[in-house]
mmCIF file of C-alpha atoms in Angstrom:
data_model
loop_
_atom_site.group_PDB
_atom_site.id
_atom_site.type_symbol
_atom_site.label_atom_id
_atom_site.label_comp_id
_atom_site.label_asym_id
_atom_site.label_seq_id
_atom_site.Cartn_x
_atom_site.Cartn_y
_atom_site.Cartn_z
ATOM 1 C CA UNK A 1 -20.287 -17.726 -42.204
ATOM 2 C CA UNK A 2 -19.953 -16.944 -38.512
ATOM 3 C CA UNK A 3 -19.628 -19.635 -35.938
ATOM 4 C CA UNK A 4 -22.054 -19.408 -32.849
ATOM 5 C CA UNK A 5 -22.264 -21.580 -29.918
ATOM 6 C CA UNK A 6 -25.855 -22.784 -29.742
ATOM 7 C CA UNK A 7 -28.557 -23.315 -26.820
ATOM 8 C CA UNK A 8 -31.781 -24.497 -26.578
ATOM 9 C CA UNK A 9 -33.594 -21.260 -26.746
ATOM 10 C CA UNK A 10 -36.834 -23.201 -26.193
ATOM 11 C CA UNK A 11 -35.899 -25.391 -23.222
ATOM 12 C CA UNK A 12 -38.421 -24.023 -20.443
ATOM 13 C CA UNK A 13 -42.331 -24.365 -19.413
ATOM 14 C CA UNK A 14 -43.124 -20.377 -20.383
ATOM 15 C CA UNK A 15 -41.822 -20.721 -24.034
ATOM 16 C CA UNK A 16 -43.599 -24.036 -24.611
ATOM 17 C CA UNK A 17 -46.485 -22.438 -24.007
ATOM 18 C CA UNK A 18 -46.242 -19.652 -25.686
ATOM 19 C CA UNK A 19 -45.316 -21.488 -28.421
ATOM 20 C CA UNK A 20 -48.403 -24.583 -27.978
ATOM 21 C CA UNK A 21 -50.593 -20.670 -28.237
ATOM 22 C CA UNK A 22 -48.778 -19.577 -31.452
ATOM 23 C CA UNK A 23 -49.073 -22.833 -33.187
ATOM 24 C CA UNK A 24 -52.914 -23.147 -32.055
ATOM 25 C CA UNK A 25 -53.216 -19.795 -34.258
ATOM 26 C CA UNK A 26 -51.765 -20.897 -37.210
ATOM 27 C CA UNK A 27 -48.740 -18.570 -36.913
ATOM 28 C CA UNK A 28 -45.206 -19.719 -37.024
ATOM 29 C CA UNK A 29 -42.556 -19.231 -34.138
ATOM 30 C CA UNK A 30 -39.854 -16.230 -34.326
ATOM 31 C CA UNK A 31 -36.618 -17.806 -35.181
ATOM 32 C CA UNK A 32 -33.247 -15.764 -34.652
ATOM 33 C CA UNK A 33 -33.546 -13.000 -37.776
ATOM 34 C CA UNK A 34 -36.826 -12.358 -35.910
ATOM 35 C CA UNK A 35 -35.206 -10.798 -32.547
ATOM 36 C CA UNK A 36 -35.092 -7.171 -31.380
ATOM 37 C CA UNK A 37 -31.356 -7.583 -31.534
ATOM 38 C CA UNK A 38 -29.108 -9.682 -34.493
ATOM 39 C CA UNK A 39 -27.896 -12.217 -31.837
ATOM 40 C CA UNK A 40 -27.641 -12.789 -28.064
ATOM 41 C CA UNK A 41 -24.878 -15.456 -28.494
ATOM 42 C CA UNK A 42 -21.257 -15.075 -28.683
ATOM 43 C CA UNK A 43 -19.768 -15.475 -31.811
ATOM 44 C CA UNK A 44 -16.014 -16.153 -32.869
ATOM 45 C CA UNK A 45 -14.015 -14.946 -35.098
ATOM 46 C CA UNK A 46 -10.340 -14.248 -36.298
ATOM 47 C CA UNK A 47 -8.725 -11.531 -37.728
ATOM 48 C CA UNK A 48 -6.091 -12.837 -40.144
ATOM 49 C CA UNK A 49 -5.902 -16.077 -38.644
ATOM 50 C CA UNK A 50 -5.506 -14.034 -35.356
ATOM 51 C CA UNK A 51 -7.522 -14.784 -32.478
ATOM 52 C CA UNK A 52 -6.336 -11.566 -30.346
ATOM 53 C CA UNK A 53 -9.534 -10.256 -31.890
ATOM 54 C CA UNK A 54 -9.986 -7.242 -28.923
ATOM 55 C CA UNK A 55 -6.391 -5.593 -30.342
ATOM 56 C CA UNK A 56 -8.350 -4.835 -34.062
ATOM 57 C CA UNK A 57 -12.196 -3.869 -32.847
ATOM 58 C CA UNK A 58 -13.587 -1.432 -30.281
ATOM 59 C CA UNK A 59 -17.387 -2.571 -29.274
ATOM 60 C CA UNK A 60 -20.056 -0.635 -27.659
ATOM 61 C CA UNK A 61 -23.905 -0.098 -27.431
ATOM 62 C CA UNK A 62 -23.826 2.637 -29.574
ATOM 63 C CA UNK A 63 -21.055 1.745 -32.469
ATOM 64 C CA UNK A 64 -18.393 -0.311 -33.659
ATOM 65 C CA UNK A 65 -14.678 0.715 -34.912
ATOM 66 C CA UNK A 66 -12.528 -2.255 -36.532
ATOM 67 C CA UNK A 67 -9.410 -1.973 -38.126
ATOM 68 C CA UNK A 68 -9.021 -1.199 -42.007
ATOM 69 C CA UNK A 69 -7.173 -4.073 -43.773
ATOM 70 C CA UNK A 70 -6.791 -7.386 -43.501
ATOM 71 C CA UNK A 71 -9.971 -10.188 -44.468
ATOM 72 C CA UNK A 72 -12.827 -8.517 -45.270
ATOM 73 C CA UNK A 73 -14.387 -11.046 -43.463
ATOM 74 C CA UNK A 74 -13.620 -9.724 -39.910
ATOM 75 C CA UNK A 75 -15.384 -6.743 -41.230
ATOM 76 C CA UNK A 76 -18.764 -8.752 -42.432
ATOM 77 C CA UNK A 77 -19.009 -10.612 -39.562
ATOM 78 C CA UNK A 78 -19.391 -7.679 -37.381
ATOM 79 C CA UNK A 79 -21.537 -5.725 -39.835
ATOM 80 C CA UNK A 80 -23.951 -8.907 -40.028
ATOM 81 C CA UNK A 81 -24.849 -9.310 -36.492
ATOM 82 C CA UNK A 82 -24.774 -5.590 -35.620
ATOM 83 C CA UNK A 83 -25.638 -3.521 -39.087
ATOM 84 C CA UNK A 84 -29.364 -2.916 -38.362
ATOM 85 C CA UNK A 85 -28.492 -1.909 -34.876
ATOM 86 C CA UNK A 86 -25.135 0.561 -34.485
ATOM 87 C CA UNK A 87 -22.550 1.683 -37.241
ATOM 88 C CA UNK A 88 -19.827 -0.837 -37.881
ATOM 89 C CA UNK A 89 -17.182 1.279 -39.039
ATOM 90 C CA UNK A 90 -13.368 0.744 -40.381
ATOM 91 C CA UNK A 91 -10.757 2.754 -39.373
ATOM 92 C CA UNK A 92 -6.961 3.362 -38.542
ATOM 93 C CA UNK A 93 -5.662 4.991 -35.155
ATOM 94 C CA UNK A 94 -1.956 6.503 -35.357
ATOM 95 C CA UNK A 95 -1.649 5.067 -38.263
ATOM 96 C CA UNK A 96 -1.917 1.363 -36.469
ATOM 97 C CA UNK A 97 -4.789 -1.322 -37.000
ATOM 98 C CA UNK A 98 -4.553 -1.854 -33.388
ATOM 99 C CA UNK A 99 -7.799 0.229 -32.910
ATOM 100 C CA UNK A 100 -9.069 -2.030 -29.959
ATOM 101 C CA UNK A 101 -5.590 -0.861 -27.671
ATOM 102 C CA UNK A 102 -4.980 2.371 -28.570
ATOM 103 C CA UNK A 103 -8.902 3.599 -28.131
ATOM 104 C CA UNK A 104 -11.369 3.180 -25.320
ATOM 105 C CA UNK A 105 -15.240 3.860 -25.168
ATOM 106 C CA UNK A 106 -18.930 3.694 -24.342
ATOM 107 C CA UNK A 107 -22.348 4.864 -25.967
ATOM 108 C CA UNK A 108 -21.563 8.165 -24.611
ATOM 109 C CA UNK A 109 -18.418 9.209 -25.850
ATOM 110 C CA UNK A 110 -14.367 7.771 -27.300
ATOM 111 C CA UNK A 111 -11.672 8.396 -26.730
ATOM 112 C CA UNK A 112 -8.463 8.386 -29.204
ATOM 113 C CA UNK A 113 -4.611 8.932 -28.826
ATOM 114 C CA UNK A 114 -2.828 11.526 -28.807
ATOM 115 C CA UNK A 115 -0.884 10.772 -31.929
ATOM 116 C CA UNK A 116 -4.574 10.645 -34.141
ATOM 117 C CA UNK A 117 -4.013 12.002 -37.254
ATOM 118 C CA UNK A 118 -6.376 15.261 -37.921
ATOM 119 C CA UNK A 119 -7.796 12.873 -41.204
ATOM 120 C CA UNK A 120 -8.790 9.771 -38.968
ATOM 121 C CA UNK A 121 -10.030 11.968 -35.929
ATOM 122 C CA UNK A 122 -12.629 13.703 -38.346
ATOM 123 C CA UNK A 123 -13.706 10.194 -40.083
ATOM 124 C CA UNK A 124 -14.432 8.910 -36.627
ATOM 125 C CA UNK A 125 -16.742 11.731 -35.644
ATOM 126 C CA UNK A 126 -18.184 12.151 -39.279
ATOM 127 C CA UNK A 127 -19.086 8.149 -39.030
ATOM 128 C CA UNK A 128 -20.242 7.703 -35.506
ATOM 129 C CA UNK A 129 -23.784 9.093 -34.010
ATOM 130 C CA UNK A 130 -23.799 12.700 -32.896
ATOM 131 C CA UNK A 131 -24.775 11.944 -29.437
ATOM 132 C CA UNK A 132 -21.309 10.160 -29.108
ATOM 133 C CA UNK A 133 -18.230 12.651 -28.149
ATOM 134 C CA UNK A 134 -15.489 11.795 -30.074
ATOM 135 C CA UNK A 135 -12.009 13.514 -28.292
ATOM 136 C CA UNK A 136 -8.478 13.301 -28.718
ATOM 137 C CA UNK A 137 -6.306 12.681 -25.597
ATOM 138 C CA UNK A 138 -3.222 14.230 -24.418
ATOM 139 C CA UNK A 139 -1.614 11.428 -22.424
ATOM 140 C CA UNK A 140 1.867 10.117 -22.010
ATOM 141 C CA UNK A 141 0.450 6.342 -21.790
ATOM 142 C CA UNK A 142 -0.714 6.441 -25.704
ATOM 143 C CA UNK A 143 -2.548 2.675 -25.403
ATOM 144 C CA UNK A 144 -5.616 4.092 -23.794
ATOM 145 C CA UNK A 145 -7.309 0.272 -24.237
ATOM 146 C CA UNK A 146 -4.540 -1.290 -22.312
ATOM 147 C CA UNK A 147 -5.089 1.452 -19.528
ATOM 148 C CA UNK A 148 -8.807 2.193 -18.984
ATOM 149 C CA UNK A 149 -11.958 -0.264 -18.770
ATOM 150 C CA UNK A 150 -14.913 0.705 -18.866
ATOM 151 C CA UNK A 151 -18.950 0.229 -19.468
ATOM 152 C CA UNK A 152 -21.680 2.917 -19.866
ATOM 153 C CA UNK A 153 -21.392 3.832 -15.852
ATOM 154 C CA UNK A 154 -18.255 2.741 -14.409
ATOM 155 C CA UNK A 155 -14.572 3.132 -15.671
ATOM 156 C CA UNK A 156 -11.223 1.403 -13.977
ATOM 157 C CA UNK A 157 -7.973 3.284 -14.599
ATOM 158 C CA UNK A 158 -4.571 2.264 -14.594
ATOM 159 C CA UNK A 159 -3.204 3.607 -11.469
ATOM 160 C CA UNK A 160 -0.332 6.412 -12.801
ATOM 161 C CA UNK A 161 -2.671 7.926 -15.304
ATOM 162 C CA UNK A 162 -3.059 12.037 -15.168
ATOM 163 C CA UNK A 163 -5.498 13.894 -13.157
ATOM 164 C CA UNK A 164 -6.370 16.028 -15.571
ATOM 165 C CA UNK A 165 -6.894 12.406 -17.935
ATOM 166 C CA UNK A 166 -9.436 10.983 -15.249
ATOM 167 C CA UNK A 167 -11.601 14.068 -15.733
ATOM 168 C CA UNK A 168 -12.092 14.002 -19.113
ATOM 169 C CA UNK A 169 -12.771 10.313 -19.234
ATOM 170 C CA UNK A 170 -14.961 11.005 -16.522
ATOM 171 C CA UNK A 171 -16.859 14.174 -18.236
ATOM 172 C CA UNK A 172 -16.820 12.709 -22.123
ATOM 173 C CA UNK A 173 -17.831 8.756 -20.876
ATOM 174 C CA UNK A 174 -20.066 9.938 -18.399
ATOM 175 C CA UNK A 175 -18.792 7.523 -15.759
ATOM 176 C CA UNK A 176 -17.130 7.295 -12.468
ATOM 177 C CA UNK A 177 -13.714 6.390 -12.403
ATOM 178 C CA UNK A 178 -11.627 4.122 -10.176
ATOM 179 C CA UNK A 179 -7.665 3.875 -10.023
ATOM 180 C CA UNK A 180 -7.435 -0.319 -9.760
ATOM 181 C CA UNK A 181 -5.496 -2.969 -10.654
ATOM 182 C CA UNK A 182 -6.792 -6.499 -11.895
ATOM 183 C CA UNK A 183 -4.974 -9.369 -9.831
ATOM 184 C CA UNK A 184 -1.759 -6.995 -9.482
ATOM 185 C CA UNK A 185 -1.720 -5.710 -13.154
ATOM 186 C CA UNK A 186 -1.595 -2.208 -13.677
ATOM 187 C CA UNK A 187 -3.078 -2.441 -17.301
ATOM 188 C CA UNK A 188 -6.689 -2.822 -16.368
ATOM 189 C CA UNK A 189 -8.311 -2.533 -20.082
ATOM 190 C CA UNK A 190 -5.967 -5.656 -21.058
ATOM 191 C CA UNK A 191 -6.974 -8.444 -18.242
ATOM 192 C CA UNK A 192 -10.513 -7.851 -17.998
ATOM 193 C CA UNK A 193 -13.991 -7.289 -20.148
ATOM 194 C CA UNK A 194 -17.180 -6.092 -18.582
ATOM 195 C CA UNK A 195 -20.659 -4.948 -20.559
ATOM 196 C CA UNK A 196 -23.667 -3.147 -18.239
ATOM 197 C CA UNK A 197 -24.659 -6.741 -17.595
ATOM 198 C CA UNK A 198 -21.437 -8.542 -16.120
ATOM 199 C CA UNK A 199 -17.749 -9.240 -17.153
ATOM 200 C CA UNK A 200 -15.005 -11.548 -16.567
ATOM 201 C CA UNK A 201 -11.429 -10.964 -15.030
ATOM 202 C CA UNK A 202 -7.987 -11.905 -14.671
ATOM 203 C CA UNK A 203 -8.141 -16.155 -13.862
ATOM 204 C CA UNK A 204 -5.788 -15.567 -10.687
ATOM 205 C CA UNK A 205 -7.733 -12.464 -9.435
ATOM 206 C CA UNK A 206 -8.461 -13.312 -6.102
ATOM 207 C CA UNK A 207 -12.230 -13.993 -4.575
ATOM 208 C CA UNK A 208 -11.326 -10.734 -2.112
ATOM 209 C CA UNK A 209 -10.433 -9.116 -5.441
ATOM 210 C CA UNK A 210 -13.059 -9.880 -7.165
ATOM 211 C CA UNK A 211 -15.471 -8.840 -5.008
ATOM 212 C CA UNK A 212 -14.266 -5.455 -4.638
ATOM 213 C CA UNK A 213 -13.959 -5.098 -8.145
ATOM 214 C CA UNK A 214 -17.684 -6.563 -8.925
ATOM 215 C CA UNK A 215 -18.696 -3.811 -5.852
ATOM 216 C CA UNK A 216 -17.267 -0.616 -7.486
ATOM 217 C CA UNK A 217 -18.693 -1.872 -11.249
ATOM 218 C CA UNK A 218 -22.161 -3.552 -9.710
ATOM 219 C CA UNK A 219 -21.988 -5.952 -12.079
ATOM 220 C CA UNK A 220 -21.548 -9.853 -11.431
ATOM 221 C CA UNK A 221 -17.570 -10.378 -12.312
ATOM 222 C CA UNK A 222 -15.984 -14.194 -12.992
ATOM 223 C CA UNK A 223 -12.322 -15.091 -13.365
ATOM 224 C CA UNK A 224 -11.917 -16.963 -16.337
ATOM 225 C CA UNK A 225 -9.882 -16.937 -19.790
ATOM 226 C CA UNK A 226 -10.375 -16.887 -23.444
ATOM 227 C CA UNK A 227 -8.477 -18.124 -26.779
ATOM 228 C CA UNK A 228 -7.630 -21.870 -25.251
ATOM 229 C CA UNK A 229 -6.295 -20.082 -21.743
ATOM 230 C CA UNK A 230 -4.945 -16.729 -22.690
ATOM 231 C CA UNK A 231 -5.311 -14.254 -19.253
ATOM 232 C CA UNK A 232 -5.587 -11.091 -21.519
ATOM 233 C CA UNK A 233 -9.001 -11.737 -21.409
ATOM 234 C CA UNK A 234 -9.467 -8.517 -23.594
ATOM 235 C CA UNK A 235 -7.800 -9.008 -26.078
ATOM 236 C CA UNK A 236 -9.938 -11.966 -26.869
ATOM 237 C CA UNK A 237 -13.064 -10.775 -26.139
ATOM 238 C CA UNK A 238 -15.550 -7.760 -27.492
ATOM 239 C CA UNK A 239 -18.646 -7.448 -26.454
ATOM 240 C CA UNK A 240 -22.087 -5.336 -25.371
ATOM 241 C CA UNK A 241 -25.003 -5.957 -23.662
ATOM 242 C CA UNK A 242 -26.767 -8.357 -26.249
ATOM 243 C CA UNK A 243 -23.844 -9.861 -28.160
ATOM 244 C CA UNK A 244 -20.262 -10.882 -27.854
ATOM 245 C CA UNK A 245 -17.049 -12.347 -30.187
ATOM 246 C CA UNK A 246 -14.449 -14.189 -28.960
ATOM 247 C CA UNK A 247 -11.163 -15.149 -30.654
ATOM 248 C CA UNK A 248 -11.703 -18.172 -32.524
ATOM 249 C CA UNK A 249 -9.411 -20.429 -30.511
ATOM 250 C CA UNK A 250 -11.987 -19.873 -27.722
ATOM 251 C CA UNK A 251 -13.133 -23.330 -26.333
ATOM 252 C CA UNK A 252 -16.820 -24.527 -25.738
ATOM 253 C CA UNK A 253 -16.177 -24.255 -21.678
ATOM 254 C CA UNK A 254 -15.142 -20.437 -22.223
ATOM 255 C CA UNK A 255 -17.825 -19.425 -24.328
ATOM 256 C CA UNK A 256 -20.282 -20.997 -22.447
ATOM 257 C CA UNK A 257 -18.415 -18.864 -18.817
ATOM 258 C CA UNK A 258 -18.742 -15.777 -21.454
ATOM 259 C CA UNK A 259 -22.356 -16.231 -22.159
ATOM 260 C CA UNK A 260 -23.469 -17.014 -18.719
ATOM 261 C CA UNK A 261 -21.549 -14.224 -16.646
ATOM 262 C CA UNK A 262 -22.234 -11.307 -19.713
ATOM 263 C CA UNK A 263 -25.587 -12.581 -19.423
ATOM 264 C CA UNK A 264 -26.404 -13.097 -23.222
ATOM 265 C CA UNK A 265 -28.474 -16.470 -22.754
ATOM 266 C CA UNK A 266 -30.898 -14.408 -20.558
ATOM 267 C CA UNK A 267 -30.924 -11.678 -23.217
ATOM 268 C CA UNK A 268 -32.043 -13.810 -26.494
ATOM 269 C CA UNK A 269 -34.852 -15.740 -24.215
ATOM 270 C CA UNK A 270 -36.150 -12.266 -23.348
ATOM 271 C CA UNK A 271 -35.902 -11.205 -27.123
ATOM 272 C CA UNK A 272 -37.941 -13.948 -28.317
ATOM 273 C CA UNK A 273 -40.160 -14.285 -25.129
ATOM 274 C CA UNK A 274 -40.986 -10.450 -26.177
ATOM 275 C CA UNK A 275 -41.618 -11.170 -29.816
ATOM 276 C CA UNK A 276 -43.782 -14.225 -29.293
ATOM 277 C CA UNK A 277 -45.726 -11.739 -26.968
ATOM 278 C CA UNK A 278 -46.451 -8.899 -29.460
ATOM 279 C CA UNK A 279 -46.743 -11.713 -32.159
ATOM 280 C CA UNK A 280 -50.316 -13.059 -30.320
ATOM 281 C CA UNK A 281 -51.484 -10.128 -29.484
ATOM 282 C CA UNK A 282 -51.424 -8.860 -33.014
ATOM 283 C CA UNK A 283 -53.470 -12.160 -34.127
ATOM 284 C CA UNK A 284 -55.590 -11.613 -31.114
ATOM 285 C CA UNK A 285 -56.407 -8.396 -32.359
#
């Protein structure tokens, strides 16, 4: 079973009361399988007693790739918290498990290495929506998750990339794309994580730094770590805008940085806030 940090989901005045109206009706609160989304926490996990969790599994709002092999349980905790919502599908890149490094992608489109098979190229696109572009890449730097970030708007690119590489991330992601660096590293997709709601950085990325960087994304951006102080923050870290996973040597400080800066807190209060709504107004009615 999945480990999730907790919160007091019912902690202020407005869901007391909604709740004190519920209760005067006879009806019973929604509890967590009751959301609009599986979870709004961040959950960790492992993949074969490996916390560098970010190197197997490729999240976005629209699907999920992890790699085939290893515990099925990597797998099942994925497809439990996002099954009802997006396809959580396995597959191999190159050849490799390391799907999270060697891909990169949003709800509009991913894209693969150059040296994808034919056979795994056409089980991605057979698998995922068909309002997702699914493309191969011709580019010398293969480990397109090391070298691009990116969220449904915005990518960052690793500075020596192609031309002719930043327009077709820019046409199949449907984002704009910045050449950056993340405190003085080159491979943006490995020291930083950001959804549509915020992300966290690099731990020595400057506060000059990081306010460029949260400028060009418009998101709010912390420094911070994950996996007991690793700086590769994405390697430990997946996540979207209404649920994470860390690596499961994450500590209680970082997941609570994750939760608060990716916004997820916010998210499940609104979730439930929502449902109680609806929930009254159908007895009401």
């Amino acid at each position: 079973q999945s480990r999730r940090a907790r919160t007091d989901i019912y902690g202020d005045r407005d869901q007391e009361a909604w709740l004190h109206t519920l209760r005067r009706l006879g009806r019973e609160p929604p509890r967590e399988q009751g959301l609009r989304h599986p979870s709004a926490m961040a959950t960790r996990m492992q993949f074969e007693s490996n916390s560098d969790i970010g190197v197997f599994s490729v999240l976005t709002n629209a699907y999920c790739l992890c790699a085939h092999g290893g515990s099925e349980n990597f797998y099942s905790v994925f497809e439990s918290e996002l099954a009802d919502v997006v396809p959580v599908v396995k597959v191999d890149v190159a050849g490799t498990r390391l799907v999270g490094r060697m891909c990169v992608g949003n709800k509009n489109g991913l894209l693969m290495p150059h040296n994808t098979t034919d056979q795994e190229l056409q089980h991605v696109r057979n698998a995922l929506p068909d309002s997702v572009v699914v493309q191969r890449l011709e580019e010398r730097l293969s480990a397109l998750g090391n070298c691009v970030a990116t969220n449904d708007y915005v990518a960052l690119l690793h500075p020596d990339l192609d031309r002719q590489t930043e327009e077709i991330i820019m046409d199949v992601l449907g984002v704009e794309a910045f050449r950056q660096t993340v405190s003085g590293n080159v491979l943006v997709g490995s020291y930083c994580r950001f959804s549509n709601q915020g992300g966290i950085v690099h731990p020595r990325t400057t506060v000059e730094d990081l306010d460029e960087l949260s400028s060009l994304l418009q998101v709010p951006l912390v420094a911070g770590t994950v996996n007991r102080g690793s700086d590769v923050i994405a390697a430990g870290l997946v996540c979207n805008d209404w649920c994470g996973f860390a690596g499961f040597d994450t500590t209680a400080t970082e997941l609570s940085v994750i939760e608060s800066v990716l916004n997820l807190r916010n998210q499940q209060v609104k979730s439930i806030a929502s449902d109680m709504r609806t929930s009254l107004i159908d007895s009401l009615i």
